[in-house]
């Protein structure tokens, strides 16, 4: 039998990002009282394993073989590598305080459905809890707040894909929080029609009335809102293009909360930008 082929690969991430993640993992091990020499991988090796999964979407069986650990150990290292950076993600209050300090003219809010291939789960009235009718696949809804140029500053916990953006925004307290910041600082949040009637702090296009037409002023307003708000699509795209792990999650869908939060932290580390 021919021997296996080995090759050199380059991970598309700054070394400083990997080193920072390694330091977070080191601090976590110290806090947990892990004794030296008790782990199969050092902190940097574990950081590389986690980043390969995040950025390249490398299969866990491949990671286990490449790093010389068992599959169960690879899973354990991955889950630890998700929870540690996710713990450093800004909460909603912190993200909005940063936005205030930066003097932003407005915020953007948009939801994204992160695909999952896990089995269906029963929801209310027998409905499939994680099935998203709009996108026609299973997934979890994550709300993303971004700056005027489309830089993500906050990601929400996951909600089942069957729930729509407005419902998720209310459950996360976004309608109240963003309404307050709009009233206090004249910093509205631009959204699409998926957030219609969500609150006075939101600005969205006018909906065409049944059997009628929009006025010229309303059409002009819609062009302006859609043109400015369209930049926010960059936030979701940036997260999903940078991290293949966000395009399809094979873990338990509830883990999307930690995956999205950890991705935000790693993205901010990579670009040295929080707002």
mmCIF file of C-alpha atoms in Angstrom:
data_model
loop_
_atom_site.group_PDB
_atom_site.id
_atom_site.type_symbol
_atom_site.label_atom_id
_atom_site.label_comp_id
_atom_site.label_asym_id
_atom_site.label_seq_id
_atom_site.Cartn_x
_atom_site.Cartn_y
_atom_site.Cartn_z
ATOM 1 C CA UNK A 1 0.000 0.000 0.000
ATOM 2 C CA UNK A 2 1.283 3.464 -0.852
ATOM 3 C CA UNK A 3 2.056 5.732 2.063
ATOM 4 C CA UNK A 4 -0.209 8.719 2.708
ATOM 5 C CA UNK A 5 0.626 12.102 1.235
ATOM 6 C CA UNK A 6 1.629 14.963 3.476
ATOM 7 C CA UNK A 7 1.743 18.602 2.457
ATOM 8 C CA UNK A 8 2.233 22.060 3.879
ATOM 9 C CA UNK A 9 -0.767 24.356 4.217
ATOM 10 C CA UNK A 10 -1.128 27.988 5.225
ATOM 11 C CA UNK A 11 -4.032 29.100 7.407
ATOM 12 C CA UNK A 12 -5.511 32.395 6.207
ATOM 13 C CA UNK A 13 -5.332 34.218 9.530
ATOM 14 C CA UNK A 14 -2.847 36.527 11.207
ATOM 15 C CA UNK A 15 -0.463 34.826 13.581
ATOM 16 C CA UNK A 16 -1.348 37.442 16.192
ATOM 17 C CA UNK A 17 -4.975 36.214 16.116
ATOM 18 C CA UNK A 18 -3.884 32.621 16.719
ATOM 19 C CA UNK A 19 -1.548 33.723 19.483
ATOM 20 C CA UNK A 20 -4.285 35.757 21.165
ATOM 21 C CA UNK A 21 -6.649 32.773 21.064
ATOM 22 C CA UNK A 22 -3.855 30.609 22.483
ATOM 23 C CA UNK A 23 -3.447 33.044 25.390
ATOM 24 C CA UNK A 24 -7.189 32.926 26.074
ATOM 25 C CA UNK A 25 -7.026 29.128 26.133
ATOM 26 C CA UNK A 26 -3.975 29.247 28.403
ATOM 27 C CA UNK A 27 -5.773 31.511 30.863
ATOM 28 C CA UNK A 28 -8.765 29.174 30.758
ATOM 29 C CA UNK A 29 -6.565 26.184 31.573
ATOM 30 C CA UNK A 30 -4.954 28.051 34.467
ATOM 31 C CA UNK A 31 -8.348 29.044 35.847
ATOM 32 C CA UNK A 32 -9.534 25.436 35.542
ATOM 33 C CA UNK A 33 -6.445 24.198 37.378
ATOM 34 C CA UNK A 34 -5.162 22.085 34.474
ATOM 35 C CA UNK A 35 -1.737 20.693 35.335
ATOM 36 C CA UNK A 36 1.168 21.064 32.952
ATOM 37 C CA UNK A 37 1.660 18.142 30.576
ATOM 38 C CA UNK A 38 -1.879 16.807 31.017
ATOM 39 C CA UNK A 39 -3.131 17.905 27.590
ATOM 40 C CA UNK A 40 -2.402 16.191 24.288
ATOM 41 C CA UNK A 41 -2.064 19.581 22.582
ATOM 42 C CA UNK A 42 -0.525 22.791 23.766
ATOM 43 C CA UNK A 43 -2.554 26.011 23.742
ATOM 44 C CA UNK A 44 -1.223 27.145 20.362
ATOM 45 C CA UNK A 45 -1.892 23.742 18.801
ATOM 46 C CA UNK A 46 -5.449 23.824 20.119
ATOM 47 C CA UNK A 47 -5.872 27.359 18.783
ATOM 48 C CA UNK A 48 -4.781 26.206 15.317
ATOM 49 C CA UNK A 49 -7.232 23.278 15.466
ATOM 50 C CA UNK A 50 -10.100 25.617 16.344
ATOM 51 C CA UNK A 51 -9.172 28.171 13.688
ATOM 52 C CA UNK A 52 -8.915 25.489 10.989
ATOM 53 C CA UNK A 53 -12.462 24.419 11.801
ATOM 54 C CA UNK A 54 -13.698 28.022 11.840
ATOM 55 C CA UNK A 55 -11.967 29.340 8.746
ATOM 56 C CA UNK A 56 -11.656 26.320 6.466
ATOM 57 C CA UNK A 57 -14.523 24.211 7.787
ATOM 58 C CA UNK A 58 -12.144 21.259 8.199
ATOM 59 C CA UNK A 59 -13.858 18.038 9.286
ATOM 60 C CA UNK A 60 -13.281 16.944 12.875
ATOM 61 C CA UNK A 61 -11.991 13.541 11.733
ATOM 62 C CA UNK A 62 -9.379 15.335 9.610
ATOM 63 C CA UNK A 63 -8.414 17.625 12.472
ATOM 64 C CA UNK A 64 -8.065 14.685 14.840
ATOM 65 C CA UNK A 65 -5.730 12.870 12.462
ATOM 66 C CA UNK A 66 -3.661 15.937 11.607
ATOM 67 C CA UNK A 67 -3.153 16.906 15.232
ATOM 68 C CA UNK A 68 -2.603 13.381 16.506
ATOM 69 C CA UNK A 69 -5.554 13.244 18.887
ATOM 70 C CA UNK A 70 -8.646 11.087 19.104
ATOM 71 C CA UNK A 71 -11.960 12.217 17.609
ATOM 72 C CA UNK A 72 -13.470 12.671 21.077
ATOM 73 C CA UNK A 73 -10.524 14.829 22.126
ATOM 74 C CA UNK A 74 -10.841 16.920 18.969
ATOM 75 C CA UNK A 75 -14.524 17.531 19.729
ATOM 76 C CA UNK A 76 -13.714 18.443 23.316
ATOM 77 C CA UNK A 77 -10.983 20.869 22.222
ATOM 78 C CA UNK A 78 -13.306 22.419 19.655
ATOM 79 C CA UNK A 79 -16.157 23.001 22.092
ATOM 80 C CA UNK A 80 -13.716 24.521 24.563
ATOM 81 C CA UNK A 81 -12.294 26.669 21.766
ATOM 82 C CA UNK A 82 -15.798 27.949 21.033
ATOM 83 C CA UNK A 83 -16.819 28.789 24.589
ATOM 84 C CA UNK A 84 -13.602 30.581 25.565
ATOM 85 C CA UNK A 85 -13.610 33.347 22.904
ATOM 86 C CA UNK A 86 -17.421 33.516 22.884
ATOM 87 C CA UNK A 87 -17.305 34.560 26.540
ATOM 88 C CA UNK A 88 -15.512 37.728 25.433
ATOM 89 C CA UNK A 89 -18.143 38.810 22.918
ATOM 90 C CA UNK A 90 -19.753 42.180 23.752
ATOM 91 C CA UNK A 91 -23.260 42.117 25.165
ATOM 92 C CA UNK A 92 -25.916 44.409 23.724
ATOM 93 C CA UNK A 93 -25.332 47.188 26.264
ATOM 94 C CA UNK A 94 -21.574 47.217 25.604
ATOM 95 C CA UNK A 95 -22.032 47.257 21.830
ATOM 96 C CA UNK A 96 -24.448 50.190 22.028
ATOM 97 C CA UNK A 97 -22.147 52.098 24.400
ATOM 98 C CA UNK A 98 -19.351 51.719 21.860
ATOM 99 C CA UNK A 99 -21.665 52.954 19.120
ATOM 100 C CA UNK A 100 -22.565 56.003 21.231
ATOM 101 C CA UNK A 101 -18.900 56.771 21.962
ATOM 102 C CA UNK A 102 -18.049 56.517 18.265
ATOM 103 C CA UNK A 103 -20.761 59.045 17.397
ATOM 104 C CA UNK A 104 -22.302 56.899 14.663
ATOM 105 C CA UNK A 105 -25.046 58.467 12.556
ATOM 106 C CA UNK A 106 -27.128 55.299 12.518
ATOM 107 C CA UNK A 107 -27.020 51.551 13.017
ATOM 108 C CA UNK A 108 -28.023 48.669 10.784
ATOM 109 C CA UNK A 109 -29.893 45.562 11.866
ATOM 110 C CA UNK A 110 -30.334 42.453 9.791
ATOM 111 C CA UNK A 111 -30.974 38.799 10.484
ATOM 112 C CA UNK A 112 -29.187 35.875 8.929
ATOM 113 C CA UNK A 113 -30.161 32.213 8.936
ATOM 114 C CA UNK A 114 -27.206 29.912 9.576
ATOM 115 C CA UNK A 115 -27.855 26.601 7.900
ATOM 116 C CA UNK A 116 -27.774 23.430 9.954
ATOM 117 C CA UNK A 117 -28.042 19.811 8.863
ATOM 118 C CA UNK A 118 -29.173 18.443 12.199
ATOM 119 C CA UNK A 119 -32.364 16.424 12.433
ATOM 120 C CA UNK A 120 -35.707 18.149 12.786
ATOM 121 C CA UNK A 121 -37.168 18.974 16.187
ATOM 122 C CA UNK A 122 -40.889 19.320 16.926
ATOM 123 C CA UNK A 123 -42.136 22.825 17.659
ATOM 124 C CA UNK A 124 -45.516 24.399 18.486
ATOM 125 C CA UNK A 125 -48.484 22.734 16.807
ATOM 126 C CA UNK A 126 -46.207 20.044 15.400
ATOM 127 C CA UNK A 127 -44.258 22.534 13.257
ATOM 128 C CA UNK A 128 -40.601 21.836 12.515
ATOM 129 C CA UNK A 129 -38.789 24.074 15.005
ATOM 130 C CA UNK A 130 -35.605 24.699 13.000
ATOM 131 C CA UNK A 131 -37.139 24.755 9.515
ATOM 132 C CA UNK A 132 -36.958 28.172 7.830
ATOM 133 C CA UNK A 133 -39.796 28.466 5.337
ATOM 134 C CA UNK A 134 -38.275 31.539 3.696
ATOM 135 C CA UNK A 135 -34.983 29.850 2.841
ATOM 136 C CA UNK A 136 -36.349 26.308 2.567
ATOM 137 C CA UNK A 137 -33.787 24.657 4.815
ATOM 138 C CA UNK A 138 -33.070 24.039 8.506
ATOM 139 C CA UNK A 139 -31.207 26.757 10.313
ATOM 140 C CA UNK A 140 -30.944 29.182 13.194
ATOM 141 C CA UNK A 141 -31.778 32.894 13.105
ATOM 142 C CA UNK A 142 -29.042 35.258 14.330
ATOM 143 C CA UNK A 143 -29.568 39.031 14.514
ATOM 144 C CA UNK A 144 -26.560 41.198 13.619
ATOM 145 C CA UNK A 145 -26.094 44.881 14.456
ATOM 146 C CA UNK A 146 -23.578 46.717 12.295
ATOM 147 C CA UNK A 147 -22.111 50.184 11.812
ATOM 148 C CA UNK A 148 -22.998 52.439 8.836
ATOM 149 C CA UNK A 149 -20.208 50.851 6.770
ATOM 150 C CA UNK A 150 -21.384 47.319 7.519
ATOM 151 C CA UNK A 151 -18.980 46.295 10.290
ATOM 152 C CA UNK A 152 -20.609 43.828 12.751
ATOM 153 C CA UNK A 153 -20.533 44.982 16.368
ATOM 154 C CA UNK A 154 -22.998 42.574 18.006
ATOM 155 C CA UNK A 155 -24.540 39.176 17.304
ATOM 156 C CA UNK A 156 -27.546 37.728 19.082
ATOM 157 C CA UNK A 157 -28.084 34.298 20.574
ATOM 158 C CA UNK A 158 -29.609 31.879 18.084
ATOM 159 C CA UNK A 159 -33.341 31.414 17.650
ATOM 160 C CA UNK A 160 -34.974 28.558 15.691
ATOM 161 C CA UNK A 161 -35.221 29.232 11.961
ATOM 162 C CA UNK A 162 -39.021 29.175 11.950
ATOM 163 C CA UNK A 163 -39.056 32.517 13.807
ATOM 164 C CA UNK A 164 -39.010 35.700 11.782
ATOM 165 C CA UNK A 165 -36.739 38.711 12.253
ATOM 166 C CA UNK A 166 -39.257 40.918 14.066
ATOM 167 C CA UNK A 167 -40.083 38.163 16.567
ATOM 168 C CA UNK A 168 -36.384 37.515 17.215
ATOM 169 C CA UNK A 169 -35.667 41.236 17.622
ATOM 170 C CA UNK A 170 -38.384 41.548 20.262
ATOM 171 C CA UNK A 171 -37.207 38.433 22.116
ATOM 172 C CA UNK A 172 -33.665 39.818 22.272
ATOM 173 C CA UNK A 173 -34.861 43.187 23.582
ATOM 174 C CA UNK A 174 -33.664 44.972 20.457
ATOM 175 C CA UNK A 175 -36.859 46.916 19.816
ATOM 176 C CA UNK A 176 -36.669 48.595 23.226
ATOM 177 C CA UNK A 177 -32.891 49.121 23.309
ATOM 178 C CA UNK A 178 -32.601 50.465 19.775
ATOM 179 C CA UNK A 179 -35.716 52.570 20.287
ATOM 180 C CA UNK A 180 -34.115 54.236 23.314
ATOM 181 C CA UNK A 181 -30.859 54.999 21.542
ATOM 182 C CA UNK A 182 -32.792 56.482 18.628
ATOM 183 C CA UNK A 183 -34.772 58.760 20.944
ATOM 184 C CA UNK A 184 -31.805 59.810 23.086
ATOM 185 C CA UNK A 185 -29.141 60.319 20.418
ATOM 186 C CA UNK A 186 -31.129 60.608 17.201
ATOM 187 C CA UNK A 187 -29.364 57.412 16.072
ATOM 188 C CA UNK A 188 -32.013 55.383 14.216
ATOM 189 C CA UNK A 189 -31.599 51.769 13.119
ATOM 190 C CA UNK A 190 -32.097 50.989 9.444
ATOM 191 C CA UNK A 191 -33.876 47.731 8.646
ATOM 192 C CA UNK A 192 -35.726 46.041 5.807
ATOM 193 C CA UNK A 193 -39.447 45.325 5.599
ATOM 194 C CA UNK A 194 -38.948 42.186 7.685
ATOM 195 C CA UNK A 195 -39.030 44.510 10.719
ATOM 196 C CA UNK A 196 -42.175 46.401 9.748
ATOM 197 C CA UNK A 197 -43.985 47.814 12.801
ATOM 198 C CA UNK A 198 -41.095 46.804 15.091
ATOM 199 C CA UNK A 199 -40.901 50.219 16.715
ATOM 200 C CA UNK A 200 -40.350 53.951 16.328
ATOM 201 C CA UNK A 201 -36.562 53.637 16.473
ATOM 202 C CA UNK A 202 -36.460 51.716 13.195
ATOM 203 C CA UNK A 203 -36.417 53.118 9.680
ATOM 204 C CA UNK A 204 -37.596 50.841 6.898
ATOM 205 C CA UNK A 205 -38.966 51.295 3.373
ATOM 206 C CA UNK A 206 -42.631 52.082 2.809
ATOM 207 C CA UNK A 207 -44.684 49.057 1.887
ATOM 208 C CA UNK A 208 -46.728 49.311 -1.272
ATOM 209 C CA UNK A 209 -50.401 49.505 -0.279
ATOM 210 C CA UNK A 210 -52.774 46.835 -1.504
ATOM 211 C CA UNK A 211 -54.331 47.987 -4.745
ATOM 212 C CA UNK A 212 -52.438 51.270 -4.662
ATOM 213 C CA UNK A 213 -49.137 52.893 -5.525
ATOM 214 C CA UNK A 214 -46.478 54.639 -3.503
ATOM 215 C CA UNK A 215 -46.186 58.374 -3.828
ATOM 216 C CA UNK A 216 -43.144 59.884 -5.498
ATOM 217 C CA UNK A 217 -41.860 61.012 -2.095
ATOM 218 C CA UNK A 218 -42.261 57.496 -0.688
ATOM 219 C CA UNK A 219 -40.460 55.961 -3.658
ATOM 220 C CA UNK A 220 -37.589 58.393 -3.203
ATOM 221 C CA UNK A 221 -37.471 57.606 0.521
ATOM 222 C CA UNK A 222 -37.344 53.877 -0.235
ATOM 223 C CA UNK A 223 -34.417 54.325 -2.622
ATOM 224 C CA UNK A 224 -32.482 56.266 -0.002
ATOM 225 C CA UNK A 225 -33.205 53.803 2.824
ATOM 226 C CA UNK A 226 -32.446 50.730 0.706
ATOM 227 C CA UNK A 227 -29.284 52.291 -0.686
ATOM 228 C CA UNK A 228 -27.901 53.134 2.761
ATOM 229 C CA UNK A 229 -29.145 49.997 4.479
ATOM 230 C CA UNK A 230 -27.846 47.767 1.688
ATOM 231 C CA UNK A 231 -24.329 48.229 3.042
ATOM 232 C CA UNK A 232 -25.314 46.257 6.141
ATOM 233 C CA UNK A 233 -25.416 43.102 4.033
ATOM 234 C CA UNK A 234 -21.629 43.315 4.243
ATOM 235 C CA UNK A 235 -21.767 42.427 7.942
ATOM 236 C CA UNK A 236 -23.413 39.037 7.435
ATOM 237 C CA UNK A 237 -21.371 38.393 4.305
ATOM 238 C CA UNK A 238 -18.124 39.247 6.089
ATOM 239 C CA UNK A 239 -18.851 36.779 8.868
ATOM 240 C CA UNK A 240 -19.848 33.978 6.510
ATOM 241 C CA UNK A 241 -17.081 34.476 3.957
ATOM 242 C CA UNK A 242 -14.402 34.717 6.643
ATOM 243 C CA UNK A 243 -15.636 31.683 8.560
ATOM 244 C CA UNK A 244 -16.836 28.687 6.572
ATOM 245 C CA UNK A 245 -18.130 27.210 9.824
ATOM 246 C CA UNK A 246 -20.972 29.762 9.702
ATOM 247 C CA UNK A 247 -22.206 28.584 6.319
ATOM 248 C CA UNK A 248 -23.373 25.218 7.585
ATOM 249 C CA UNK A 249 -23.277 23.931 11.155
ATOM 250 C CA UNK A 250 -23.226 20.209 11.792
ATOM 251 C CA UNK A 251 -23.172 20.564 15.581
ATOM 252 C CA UNK A 252 -26.245 20.923 17.766
ATOM 253 C CA UNK A 253 -28.118 24.027 16.480
ATOM 254 C CA UNK A 254 -28.070 25.557 19.954
ATOM 255 C CA UNK A 255 -24.279 25.792 19.607
ATOM 256 C CA UNK A 256 -24.765 28.458 16.919
ATOM 257 C CA UNK A 257 -24.969 31.002 19.759
ATOM 258 C CA UNK A 258 -21.373 30.317 20.799
ATOM 259 C CA UNK A 259 -20.169 29.852 17.220
ATOM 260 C CA UNK A 260 -21.497 33.258 16.124
ATOM 261 C CA UNK A 261 -20.194 35.015 19.243
ATOM 262 C CA UNK A 262 -16.749 33.432 18.893
ATOM 263 C CA UNK A 263 -16.680 34.339 15.188
ATOM 264 C CA UNK A 264 -17.394 37.988 16.047
ATOM 265 C CA UNK A 265 -14.555 38.057 18.586
ATOM 266 C CA UNK A 266 -12.111 36.434 16.155
ATOM 267 C CA UNK A 267 -13.132 38.820 13.364
ATOM 268 C CA UNK A 268 -12.564 41.829 15.613
ATOM 269 C CA UNK A 269 -9.183 40.423 16.633
ATOM 270 C CA UNK A 270 -8.192 39.782 13.026
ATOM 271 C CA UNK A 271 -8.979 43.342 11.937
ATOM 272 C CA UNK A 272 -8.209 45.043 15.282
ATOM 273 C CA UNK A 273 -11.586 46.768 15.162
ATOM 274 C CA UNK A 274 -14.565 46.700 17.492
ATOM 275 C CA UNK A 275 -16.716 49.532 16.091
#
